[in-house]
CSV table of C-alpha atoms in Angstrom, one decimal:
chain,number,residue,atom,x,y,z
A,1,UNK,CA,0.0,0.0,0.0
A,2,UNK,CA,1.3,3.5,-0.7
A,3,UNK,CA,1.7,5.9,1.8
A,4,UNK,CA,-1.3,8.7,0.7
A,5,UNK,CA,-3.2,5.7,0.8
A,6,UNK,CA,-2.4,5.1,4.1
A,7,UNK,CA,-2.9,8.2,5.5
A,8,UNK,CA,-5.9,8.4,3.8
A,9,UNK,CA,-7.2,5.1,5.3
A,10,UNK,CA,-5.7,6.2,8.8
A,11,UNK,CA,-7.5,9.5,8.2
A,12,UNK,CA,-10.6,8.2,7.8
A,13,UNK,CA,-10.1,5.7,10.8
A,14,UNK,CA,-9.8,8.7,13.0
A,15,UNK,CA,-12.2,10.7,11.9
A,16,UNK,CA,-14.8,7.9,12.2
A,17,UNK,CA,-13.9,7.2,16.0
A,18,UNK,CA,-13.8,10.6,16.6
A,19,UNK,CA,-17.2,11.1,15.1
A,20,UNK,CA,-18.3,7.9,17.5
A,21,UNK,CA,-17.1,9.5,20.5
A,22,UNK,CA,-19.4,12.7,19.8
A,23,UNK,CA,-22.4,10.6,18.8
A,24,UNK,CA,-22.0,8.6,22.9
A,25,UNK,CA,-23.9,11.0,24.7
A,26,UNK,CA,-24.9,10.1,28.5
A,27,UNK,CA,-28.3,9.4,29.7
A,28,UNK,CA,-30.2,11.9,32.3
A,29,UNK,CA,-33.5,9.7,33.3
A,30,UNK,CA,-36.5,12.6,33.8
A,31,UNK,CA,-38.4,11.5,37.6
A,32,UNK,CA,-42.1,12.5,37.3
A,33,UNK,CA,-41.7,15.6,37.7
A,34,UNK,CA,-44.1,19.3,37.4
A,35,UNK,CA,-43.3,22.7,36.0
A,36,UNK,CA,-45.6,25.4,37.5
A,37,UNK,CA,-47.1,28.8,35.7
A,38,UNK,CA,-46.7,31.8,38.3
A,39,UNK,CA,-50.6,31.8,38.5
A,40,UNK,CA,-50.9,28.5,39.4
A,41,UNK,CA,-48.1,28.3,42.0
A,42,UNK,CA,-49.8,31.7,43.8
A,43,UNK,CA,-52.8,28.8,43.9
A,44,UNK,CA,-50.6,25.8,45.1
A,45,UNK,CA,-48.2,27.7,47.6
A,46,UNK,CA,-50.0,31.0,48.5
A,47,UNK,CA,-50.0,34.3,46.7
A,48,UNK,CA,-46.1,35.3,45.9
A,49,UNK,CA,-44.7,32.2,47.0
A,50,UNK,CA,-41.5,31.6,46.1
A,51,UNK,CA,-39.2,28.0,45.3
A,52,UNK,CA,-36.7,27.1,47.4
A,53,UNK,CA,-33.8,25.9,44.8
A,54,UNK,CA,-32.9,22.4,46.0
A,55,UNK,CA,-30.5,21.4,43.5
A,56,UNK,CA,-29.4,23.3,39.8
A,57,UNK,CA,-30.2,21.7,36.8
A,58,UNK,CA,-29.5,22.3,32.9
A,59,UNK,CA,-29.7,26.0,31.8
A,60,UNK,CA,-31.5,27.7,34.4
A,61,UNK,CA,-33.6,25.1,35.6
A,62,UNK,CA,-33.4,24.0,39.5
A,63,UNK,CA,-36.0,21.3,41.2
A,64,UNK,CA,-36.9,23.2,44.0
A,65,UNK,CA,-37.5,22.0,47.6
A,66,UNK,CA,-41.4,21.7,47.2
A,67,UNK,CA,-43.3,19.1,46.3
A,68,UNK,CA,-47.6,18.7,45.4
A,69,UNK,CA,-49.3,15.3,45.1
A,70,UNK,CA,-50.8,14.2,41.8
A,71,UNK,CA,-54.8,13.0,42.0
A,72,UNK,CA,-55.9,10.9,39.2
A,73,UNK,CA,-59.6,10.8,38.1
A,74,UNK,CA,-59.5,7.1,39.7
A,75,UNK,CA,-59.3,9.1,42.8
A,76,UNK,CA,-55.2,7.6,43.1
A,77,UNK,CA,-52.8,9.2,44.1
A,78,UNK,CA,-48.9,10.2,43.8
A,79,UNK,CA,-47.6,11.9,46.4
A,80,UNK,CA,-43.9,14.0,46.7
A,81,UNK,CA,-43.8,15.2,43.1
A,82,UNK,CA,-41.0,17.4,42.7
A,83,UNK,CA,-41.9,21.1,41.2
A,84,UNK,CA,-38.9,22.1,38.9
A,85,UNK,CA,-38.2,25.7,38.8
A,86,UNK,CA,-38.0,28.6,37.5
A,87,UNK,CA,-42.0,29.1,36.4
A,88,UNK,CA,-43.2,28.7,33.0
A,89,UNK,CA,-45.6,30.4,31.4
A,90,UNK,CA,-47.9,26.9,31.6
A,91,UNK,CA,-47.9,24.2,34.0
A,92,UNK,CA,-46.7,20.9,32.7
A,93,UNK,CA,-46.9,17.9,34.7
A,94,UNK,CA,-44.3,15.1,33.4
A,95,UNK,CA,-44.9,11.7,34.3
A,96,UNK,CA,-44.3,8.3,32.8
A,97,UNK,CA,-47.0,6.1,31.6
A,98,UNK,CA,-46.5,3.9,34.5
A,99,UNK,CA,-47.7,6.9,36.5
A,100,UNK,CA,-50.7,7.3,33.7
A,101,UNK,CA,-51.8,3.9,34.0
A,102,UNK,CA,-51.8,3.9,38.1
A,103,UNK,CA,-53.8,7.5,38.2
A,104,UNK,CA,-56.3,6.2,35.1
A,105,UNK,CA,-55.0,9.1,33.0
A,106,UNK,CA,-54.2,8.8,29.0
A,107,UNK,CA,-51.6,11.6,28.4
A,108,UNK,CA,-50.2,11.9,24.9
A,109,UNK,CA,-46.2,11.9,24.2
A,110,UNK,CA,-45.1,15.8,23.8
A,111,UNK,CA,-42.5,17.7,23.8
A,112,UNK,CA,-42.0,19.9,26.4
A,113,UNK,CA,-44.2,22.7,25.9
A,114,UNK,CA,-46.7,21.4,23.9
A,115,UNK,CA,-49.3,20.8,26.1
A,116,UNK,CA,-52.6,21.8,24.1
A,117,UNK,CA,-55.0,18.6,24.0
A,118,UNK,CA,-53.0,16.8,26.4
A,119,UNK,CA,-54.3,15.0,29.6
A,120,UNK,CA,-56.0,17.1,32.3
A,121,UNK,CA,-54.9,16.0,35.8
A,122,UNK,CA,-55.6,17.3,39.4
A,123,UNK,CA,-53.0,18.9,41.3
A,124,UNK,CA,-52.8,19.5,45.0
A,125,UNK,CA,-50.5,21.8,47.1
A,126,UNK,CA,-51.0,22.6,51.0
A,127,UNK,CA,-52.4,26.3,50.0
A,128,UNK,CA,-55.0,24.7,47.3
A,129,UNK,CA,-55.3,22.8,44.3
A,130,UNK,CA,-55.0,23.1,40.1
A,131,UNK,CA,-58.0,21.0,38.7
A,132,UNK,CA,-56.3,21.0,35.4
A,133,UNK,CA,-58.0,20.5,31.8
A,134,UNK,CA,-54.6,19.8,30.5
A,135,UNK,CA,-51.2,20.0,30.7
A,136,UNK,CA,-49.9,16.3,31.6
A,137,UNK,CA,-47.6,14.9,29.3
A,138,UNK,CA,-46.0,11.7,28.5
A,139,UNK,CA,-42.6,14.1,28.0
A,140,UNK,CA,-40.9,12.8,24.1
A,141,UNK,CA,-37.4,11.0,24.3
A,142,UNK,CA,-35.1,13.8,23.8
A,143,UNK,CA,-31.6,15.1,23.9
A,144,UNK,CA,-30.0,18.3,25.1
A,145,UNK,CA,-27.1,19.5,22.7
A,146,UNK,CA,-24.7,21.9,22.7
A,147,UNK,CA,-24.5,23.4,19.0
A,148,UNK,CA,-20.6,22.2,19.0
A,149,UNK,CA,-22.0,18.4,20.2
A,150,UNK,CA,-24.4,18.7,17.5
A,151,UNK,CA,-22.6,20.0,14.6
A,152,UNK,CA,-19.4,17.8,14.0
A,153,UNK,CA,-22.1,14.8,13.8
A,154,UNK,CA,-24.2,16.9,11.1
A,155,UNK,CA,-27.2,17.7,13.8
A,156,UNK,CA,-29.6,20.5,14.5
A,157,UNK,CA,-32.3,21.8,16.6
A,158,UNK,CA,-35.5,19.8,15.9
A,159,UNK,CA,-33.6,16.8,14.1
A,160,UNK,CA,-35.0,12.8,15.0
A,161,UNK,CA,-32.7,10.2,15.5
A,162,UNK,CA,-32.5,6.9,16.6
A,163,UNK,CA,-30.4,5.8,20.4
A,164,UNK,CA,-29.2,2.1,21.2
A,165,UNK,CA,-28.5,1.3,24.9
A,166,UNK,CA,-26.3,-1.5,24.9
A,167,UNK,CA,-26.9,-4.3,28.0
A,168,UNK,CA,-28.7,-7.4,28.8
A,169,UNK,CA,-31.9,-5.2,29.0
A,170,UNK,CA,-30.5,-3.8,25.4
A,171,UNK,CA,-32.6,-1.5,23.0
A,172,UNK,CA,-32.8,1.1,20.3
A,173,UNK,CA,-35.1,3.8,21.1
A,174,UNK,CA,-37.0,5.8,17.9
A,175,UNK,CA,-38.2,9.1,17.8
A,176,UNK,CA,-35.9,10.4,20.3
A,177,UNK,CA,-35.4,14.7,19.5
A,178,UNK,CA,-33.1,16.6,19.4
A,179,UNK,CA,-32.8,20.0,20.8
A,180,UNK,CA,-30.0,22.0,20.4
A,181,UNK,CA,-28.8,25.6,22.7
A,182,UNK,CA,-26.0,27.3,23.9
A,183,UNK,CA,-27.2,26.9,27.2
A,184,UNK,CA,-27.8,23.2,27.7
A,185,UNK,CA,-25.3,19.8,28.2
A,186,UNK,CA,-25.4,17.4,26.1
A,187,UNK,CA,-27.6,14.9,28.4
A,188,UNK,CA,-30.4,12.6,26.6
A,189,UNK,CA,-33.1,12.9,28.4
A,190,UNK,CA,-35.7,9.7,29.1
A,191,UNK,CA,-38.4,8.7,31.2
A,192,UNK,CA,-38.0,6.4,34.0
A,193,UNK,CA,-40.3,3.9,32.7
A,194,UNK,CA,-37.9,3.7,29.0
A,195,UNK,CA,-34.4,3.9,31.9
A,196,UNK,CA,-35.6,1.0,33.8
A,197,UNK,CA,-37.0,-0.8,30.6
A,198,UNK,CA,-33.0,-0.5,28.6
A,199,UNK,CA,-31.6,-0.5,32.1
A,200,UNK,CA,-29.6,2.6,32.0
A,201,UNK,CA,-29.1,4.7,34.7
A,202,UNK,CA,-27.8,8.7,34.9
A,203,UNK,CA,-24.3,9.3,33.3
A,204,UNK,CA,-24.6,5.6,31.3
A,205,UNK,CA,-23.8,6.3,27.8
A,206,UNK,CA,-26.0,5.7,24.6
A,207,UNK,CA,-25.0,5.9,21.3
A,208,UNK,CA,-26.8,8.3,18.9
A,209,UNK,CA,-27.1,5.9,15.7
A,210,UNK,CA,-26.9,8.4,12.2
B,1,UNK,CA,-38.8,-11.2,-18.0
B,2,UNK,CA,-39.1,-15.0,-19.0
B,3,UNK,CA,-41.8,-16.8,-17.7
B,4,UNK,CA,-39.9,-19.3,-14.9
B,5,UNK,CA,-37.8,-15.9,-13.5
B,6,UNK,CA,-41.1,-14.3,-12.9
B,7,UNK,CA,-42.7,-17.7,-11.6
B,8,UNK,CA,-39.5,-17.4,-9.2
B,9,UNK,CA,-39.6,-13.8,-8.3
B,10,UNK,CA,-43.1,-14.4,-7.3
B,11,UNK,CA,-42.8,-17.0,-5.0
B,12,UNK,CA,-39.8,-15.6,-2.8
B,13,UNK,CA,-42.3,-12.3,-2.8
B,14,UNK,CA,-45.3,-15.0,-1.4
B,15,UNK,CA,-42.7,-16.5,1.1
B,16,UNK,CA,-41.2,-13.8,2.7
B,17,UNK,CA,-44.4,-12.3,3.0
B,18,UNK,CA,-45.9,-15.8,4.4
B,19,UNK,CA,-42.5,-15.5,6.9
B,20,UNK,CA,-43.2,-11.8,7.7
B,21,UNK,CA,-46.8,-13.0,9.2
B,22,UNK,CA,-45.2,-15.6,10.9
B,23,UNK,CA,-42.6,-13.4,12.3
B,24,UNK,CA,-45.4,-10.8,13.8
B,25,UNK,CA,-46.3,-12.0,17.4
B,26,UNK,CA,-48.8,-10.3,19.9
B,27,UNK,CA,-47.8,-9.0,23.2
B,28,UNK,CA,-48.8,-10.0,26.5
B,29,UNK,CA,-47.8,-7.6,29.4
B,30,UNK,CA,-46.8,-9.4,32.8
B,31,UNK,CA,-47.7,-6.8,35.6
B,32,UNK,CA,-46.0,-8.4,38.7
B,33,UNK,CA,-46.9,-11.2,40.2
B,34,UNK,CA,-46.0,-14.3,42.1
B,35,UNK,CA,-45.4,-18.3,41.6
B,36,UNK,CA,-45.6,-20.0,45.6
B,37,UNK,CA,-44.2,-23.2,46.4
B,38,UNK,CA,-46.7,-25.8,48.1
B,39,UNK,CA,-44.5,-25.3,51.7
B,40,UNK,CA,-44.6,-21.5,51.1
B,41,UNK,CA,-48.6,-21.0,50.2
B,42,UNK,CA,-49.0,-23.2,53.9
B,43,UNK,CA,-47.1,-20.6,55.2
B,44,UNK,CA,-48.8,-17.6,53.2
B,45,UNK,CA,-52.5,-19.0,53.3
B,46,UNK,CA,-52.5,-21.8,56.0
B,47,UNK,CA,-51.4,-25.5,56.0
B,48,UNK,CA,-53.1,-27.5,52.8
B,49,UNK,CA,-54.4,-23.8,51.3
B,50,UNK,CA,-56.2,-24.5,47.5
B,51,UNK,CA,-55.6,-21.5,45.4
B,52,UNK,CA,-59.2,-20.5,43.7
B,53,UNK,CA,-59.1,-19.9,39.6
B,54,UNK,CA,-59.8,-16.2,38.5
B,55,UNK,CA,-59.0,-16.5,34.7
B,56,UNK,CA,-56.9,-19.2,32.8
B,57,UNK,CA,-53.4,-18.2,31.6
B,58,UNK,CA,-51.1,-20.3,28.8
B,59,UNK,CA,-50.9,-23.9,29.0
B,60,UNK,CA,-52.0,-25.0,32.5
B,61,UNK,CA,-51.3,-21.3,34.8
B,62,UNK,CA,-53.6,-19.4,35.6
B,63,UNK,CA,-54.4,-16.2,37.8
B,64,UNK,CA,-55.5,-16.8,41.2
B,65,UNK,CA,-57.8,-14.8,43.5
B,66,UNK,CA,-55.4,-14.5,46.0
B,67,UNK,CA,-52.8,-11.7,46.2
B,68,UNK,CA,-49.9,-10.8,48.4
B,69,UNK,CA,-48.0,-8.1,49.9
B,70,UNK,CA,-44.3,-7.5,49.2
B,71,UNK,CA,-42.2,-5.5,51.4
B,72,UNK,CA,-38.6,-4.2,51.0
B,73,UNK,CA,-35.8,-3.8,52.8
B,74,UNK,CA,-36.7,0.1,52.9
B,75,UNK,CA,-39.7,-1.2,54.6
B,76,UNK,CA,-42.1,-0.1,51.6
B,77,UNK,CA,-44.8,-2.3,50.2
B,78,UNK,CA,-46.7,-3.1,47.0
B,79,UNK,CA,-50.2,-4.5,48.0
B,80,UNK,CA,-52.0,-6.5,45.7
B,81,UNK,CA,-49.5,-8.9,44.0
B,82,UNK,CA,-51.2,-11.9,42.5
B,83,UNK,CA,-50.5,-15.3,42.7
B,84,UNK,CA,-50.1,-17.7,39.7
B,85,UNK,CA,-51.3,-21.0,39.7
B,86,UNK,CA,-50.5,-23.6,39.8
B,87,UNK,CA,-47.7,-24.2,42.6
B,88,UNK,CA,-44.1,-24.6,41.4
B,89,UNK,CA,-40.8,-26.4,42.8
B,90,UNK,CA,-39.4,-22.8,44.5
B,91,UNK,CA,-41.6,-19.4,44.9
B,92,UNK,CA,-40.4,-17.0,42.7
B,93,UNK,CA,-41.3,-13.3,42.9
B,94,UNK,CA,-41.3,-11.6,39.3
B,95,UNK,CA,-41.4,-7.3,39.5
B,96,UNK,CA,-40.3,-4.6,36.9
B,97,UNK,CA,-37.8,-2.4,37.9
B,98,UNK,CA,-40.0,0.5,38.5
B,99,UNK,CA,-41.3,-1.7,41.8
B,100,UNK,CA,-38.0,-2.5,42.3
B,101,UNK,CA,-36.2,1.1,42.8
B,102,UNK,CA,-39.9,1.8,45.0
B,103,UNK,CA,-38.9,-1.4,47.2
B,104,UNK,CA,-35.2,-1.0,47.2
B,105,UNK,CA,-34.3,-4.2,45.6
B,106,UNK,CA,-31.9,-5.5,43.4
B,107,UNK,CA,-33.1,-8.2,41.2
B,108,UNK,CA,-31.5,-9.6,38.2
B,109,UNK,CA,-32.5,-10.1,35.5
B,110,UNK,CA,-33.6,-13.8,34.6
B,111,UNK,CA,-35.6,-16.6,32.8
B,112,UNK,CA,-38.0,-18.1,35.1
B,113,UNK,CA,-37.3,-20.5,37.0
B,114,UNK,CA,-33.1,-19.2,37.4
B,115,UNK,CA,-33.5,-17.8,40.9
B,116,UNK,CA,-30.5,-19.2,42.4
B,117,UNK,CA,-28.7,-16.1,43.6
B,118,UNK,CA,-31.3,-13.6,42.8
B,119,UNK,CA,-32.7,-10.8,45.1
B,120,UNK,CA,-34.4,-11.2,48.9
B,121,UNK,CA,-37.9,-9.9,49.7
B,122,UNK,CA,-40.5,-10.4,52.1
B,123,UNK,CA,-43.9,-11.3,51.0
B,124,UNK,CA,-46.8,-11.3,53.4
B,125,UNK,CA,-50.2,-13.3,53.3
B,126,UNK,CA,-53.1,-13.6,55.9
B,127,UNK,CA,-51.5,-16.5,57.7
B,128,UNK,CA,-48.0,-15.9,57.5
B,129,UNK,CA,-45.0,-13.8,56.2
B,130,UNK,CA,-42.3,-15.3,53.9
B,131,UNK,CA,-38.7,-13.9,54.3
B,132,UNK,CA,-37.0,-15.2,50.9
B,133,UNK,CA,-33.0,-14.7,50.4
B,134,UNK,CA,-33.6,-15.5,46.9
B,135,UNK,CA,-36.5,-15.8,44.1
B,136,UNK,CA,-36.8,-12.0,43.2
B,137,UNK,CA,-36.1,-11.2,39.5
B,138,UNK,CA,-36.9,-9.1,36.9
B,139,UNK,CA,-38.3,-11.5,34.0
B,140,UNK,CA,-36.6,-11.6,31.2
B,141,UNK,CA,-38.2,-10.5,27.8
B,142,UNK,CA,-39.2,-14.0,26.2
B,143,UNK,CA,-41.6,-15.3,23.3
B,144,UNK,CA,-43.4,-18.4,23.8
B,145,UNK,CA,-44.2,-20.0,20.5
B,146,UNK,CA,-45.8,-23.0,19.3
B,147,UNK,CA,-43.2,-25.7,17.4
B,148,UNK,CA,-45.9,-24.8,14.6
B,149,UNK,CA,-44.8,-21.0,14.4
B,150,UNK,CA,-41.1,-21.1,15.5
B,151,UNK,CA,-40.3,-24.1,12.5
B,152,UNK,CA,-41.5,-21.8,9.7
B,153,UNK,CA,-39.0,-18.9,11.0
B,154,UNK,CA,-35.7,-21.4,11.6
B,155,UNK,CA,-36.1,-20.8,15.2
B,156,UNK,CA,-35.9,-23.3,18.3
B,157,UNK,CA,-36.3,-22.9,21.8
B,158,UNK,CA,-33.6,-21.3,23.8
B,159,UNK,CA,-32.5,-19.1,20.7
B,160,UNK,CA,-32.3,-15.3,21.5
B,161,UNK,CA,-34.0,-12.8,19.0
B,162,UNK,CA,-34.3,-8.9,18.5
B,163,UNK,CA,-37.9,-7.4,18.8
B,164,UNK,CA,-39.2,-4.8,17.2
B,165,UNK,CA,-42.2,-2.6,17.8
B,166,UNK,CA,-43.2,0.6,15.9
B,167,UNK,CA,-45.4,3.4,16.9
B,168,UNK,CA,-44.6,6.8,18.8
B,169,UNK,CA,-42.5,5.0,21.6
B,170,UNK,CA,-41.5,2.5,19.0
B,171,UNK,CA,-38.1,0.4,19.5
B,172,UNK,CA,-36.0,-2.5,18.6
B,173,UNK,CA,-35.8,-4.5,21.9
B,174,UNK,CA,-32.2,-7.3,22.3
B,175,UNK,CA,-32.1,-10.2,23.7
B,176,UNK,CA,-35.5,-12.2,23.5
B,177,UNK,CA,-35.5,-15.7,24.5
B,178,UNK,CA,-37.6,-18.2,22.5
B,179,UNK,CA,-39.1,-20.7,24.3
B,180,UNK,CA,-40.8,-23.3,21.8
B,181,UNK,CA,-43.5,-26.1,23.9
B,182,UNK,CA,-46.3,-27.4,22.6
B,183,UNK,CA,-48.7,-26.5,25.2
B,184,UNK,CA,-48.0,-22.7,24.6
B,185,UNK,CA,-49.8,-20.1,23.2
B,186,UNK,CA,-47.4,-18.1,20.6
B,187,UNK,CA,-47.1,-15.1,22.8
B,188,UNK,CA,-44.4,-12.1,23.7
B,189,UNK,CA,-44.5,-12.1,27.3
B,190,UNK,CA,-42.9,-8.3,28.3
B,191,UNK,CA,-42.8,-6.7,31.8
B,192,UNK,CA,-44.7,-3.4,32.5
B,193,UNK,CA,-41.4,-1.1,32.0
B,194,UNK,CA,-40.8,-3.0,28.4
B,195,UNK,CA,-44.2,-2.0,27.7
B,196,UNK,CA,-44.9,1.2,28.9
B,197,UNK,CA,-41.3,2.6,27.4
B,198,UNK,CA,-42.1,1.1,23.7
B,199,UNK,CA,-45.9,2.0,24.6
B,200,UNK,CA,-47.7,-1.6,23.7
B,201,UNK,CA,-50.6,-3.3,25.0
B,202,UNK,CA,-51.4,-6.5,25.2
B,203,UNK,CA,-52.8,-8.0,22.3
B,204,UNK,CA,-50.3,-5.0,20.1
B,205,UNK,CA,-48.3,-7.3,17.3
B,206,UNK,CA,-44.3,-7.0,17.5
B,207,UNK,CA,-42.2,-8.2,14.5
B,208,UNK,CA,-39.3,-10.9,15.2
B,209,UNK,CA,-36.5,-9.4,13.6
B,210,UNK,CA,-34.6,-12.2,12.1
């Protein structure tokens, strides 16, 4: 073999597990979980109520000290679910369909945000409670990317792509979205009912298949 | 195109759409339950205890009336766990790992009957309380198939198989066990984290990725 050729194939070689290294991207798993509009917290915690930040998340995001209980329609209940902070303009209650299926709720798979339609839900705090006509989600499989994670592997905001956890509880997940901003980590985010399904815990790595 | 190519061309077209039906199985979601020894239902239920048929399962199990309560080393409990009957050699305690995190065990993951070495738990009836060192796992995803379906496909029991399922959750799930027996029902048998994650019901058709 001559030597371009060689350096060419060596080239290539490097690039490739270069390109393999970007597309392993650790796992976050998502706990059932609630975001609260200022309106609706005032409700919840008392007029002007502020979170207490427990612990920082991506961006500006922080799951604050407080907690509400969930009441299905069944009249079940979850209790301790974590209110993530700071408010949002709507409330969004985040929960897994293992959660759906115990409080005899149907709630569709969103992204975050897009709460219009979905699953209505009541919500208690010890100042009152939210008898929602929607905003419970089944949250989509997504990832957080920085825009220089995402470029070298040819990805932007709002691309779909395809994740395989390796393990004896193995899988490739579909549909999982991509969301790129200067602010986040690269962190795929999943429920806890697809975590405990592939077996993956926070910080295990998964490969983003192009 | 002569006449025998075409001939030719149409019947690998017929087969392989013959072996795609045969490769599409339906789904039957295991929600945790319990297999007692005879000693160990005396012990749950009282000395010579019959078990009392609710509904028929494959070959001769069947759900029982009677439930259980677990309880985990953290002291928290999941009521309502259902006995299958018939008895077997050795209990054997089969949760997803959503029940395990809540009850603070570790099981492995296993085909049933392989308990040797597998987690602890307590289960309580209304006689007595069982405290097992081992029989705890997390079932392993399986397909139980007639000899009459797994021929067609080339496979036999004890081979391993990739799964997949499509829809909004969809995914490719590793490391299926085929079971082949006669007296089965042809049926993927998936806990309620496999299930909820790739968002199937029972009854939903997977395809056997050959």
């Amino acid at each position: 073999m001559d030597r371009d050729k060689l350096l060419e194939l060596i080239t290539k070689a490097v690039i490739e597990e270069l390109q393999y290294q970007k597309r392993r991207v650790p796992v976050g798993v998502s706990a059932r979980h609630i975001h609260v509009s200022r309106q609706d917290l005032d409700t919840l915690f008392g007029k002007g109520y502020q979170l207490h930040k427990l612990k920082p998340l991506m961006a500006d995001d922080f799951a604050s000290e407080e907690t509400v209980t969930l009441v299905g329609p069944n009249l079940r209940t979850i209790e301790r679910v974590r209110i993530l902070g700071p408010e949002r303009k709507r409330t969004q209650v985040e929960i897994a369909r293992t959660d759906a299926v115990r409080l005899g709720v149907n709630p569709p798979v969103r992204p975050s945000g897009d709460v219009d339609g979905s699953a209505g839900i009541v919500v208690v705090g010890p100042k009152g409670a939210l008898n929602l006509k929607e905003g419970c989600i089944l949250a989509n499989r997504h990832i957080h990317m920085t825009p220089a994670d995402a470029e070298p592997i040819g990805l932007k905001d709002n691309d779909y792509v395809t994740v395989r956890a390796g393990g004896e509880k193995g899988a490739v997940l579909y549909n999982v979205q991509i969301r790129v901003n200067e602010k986040f980590d690269t962190e795929m985010h999943i429920d806890t009912d697809d975590a405990n399904a592939i077996g993956v815990r926070c910080g295990d790595l998964v490969e983003i298949m192009l």
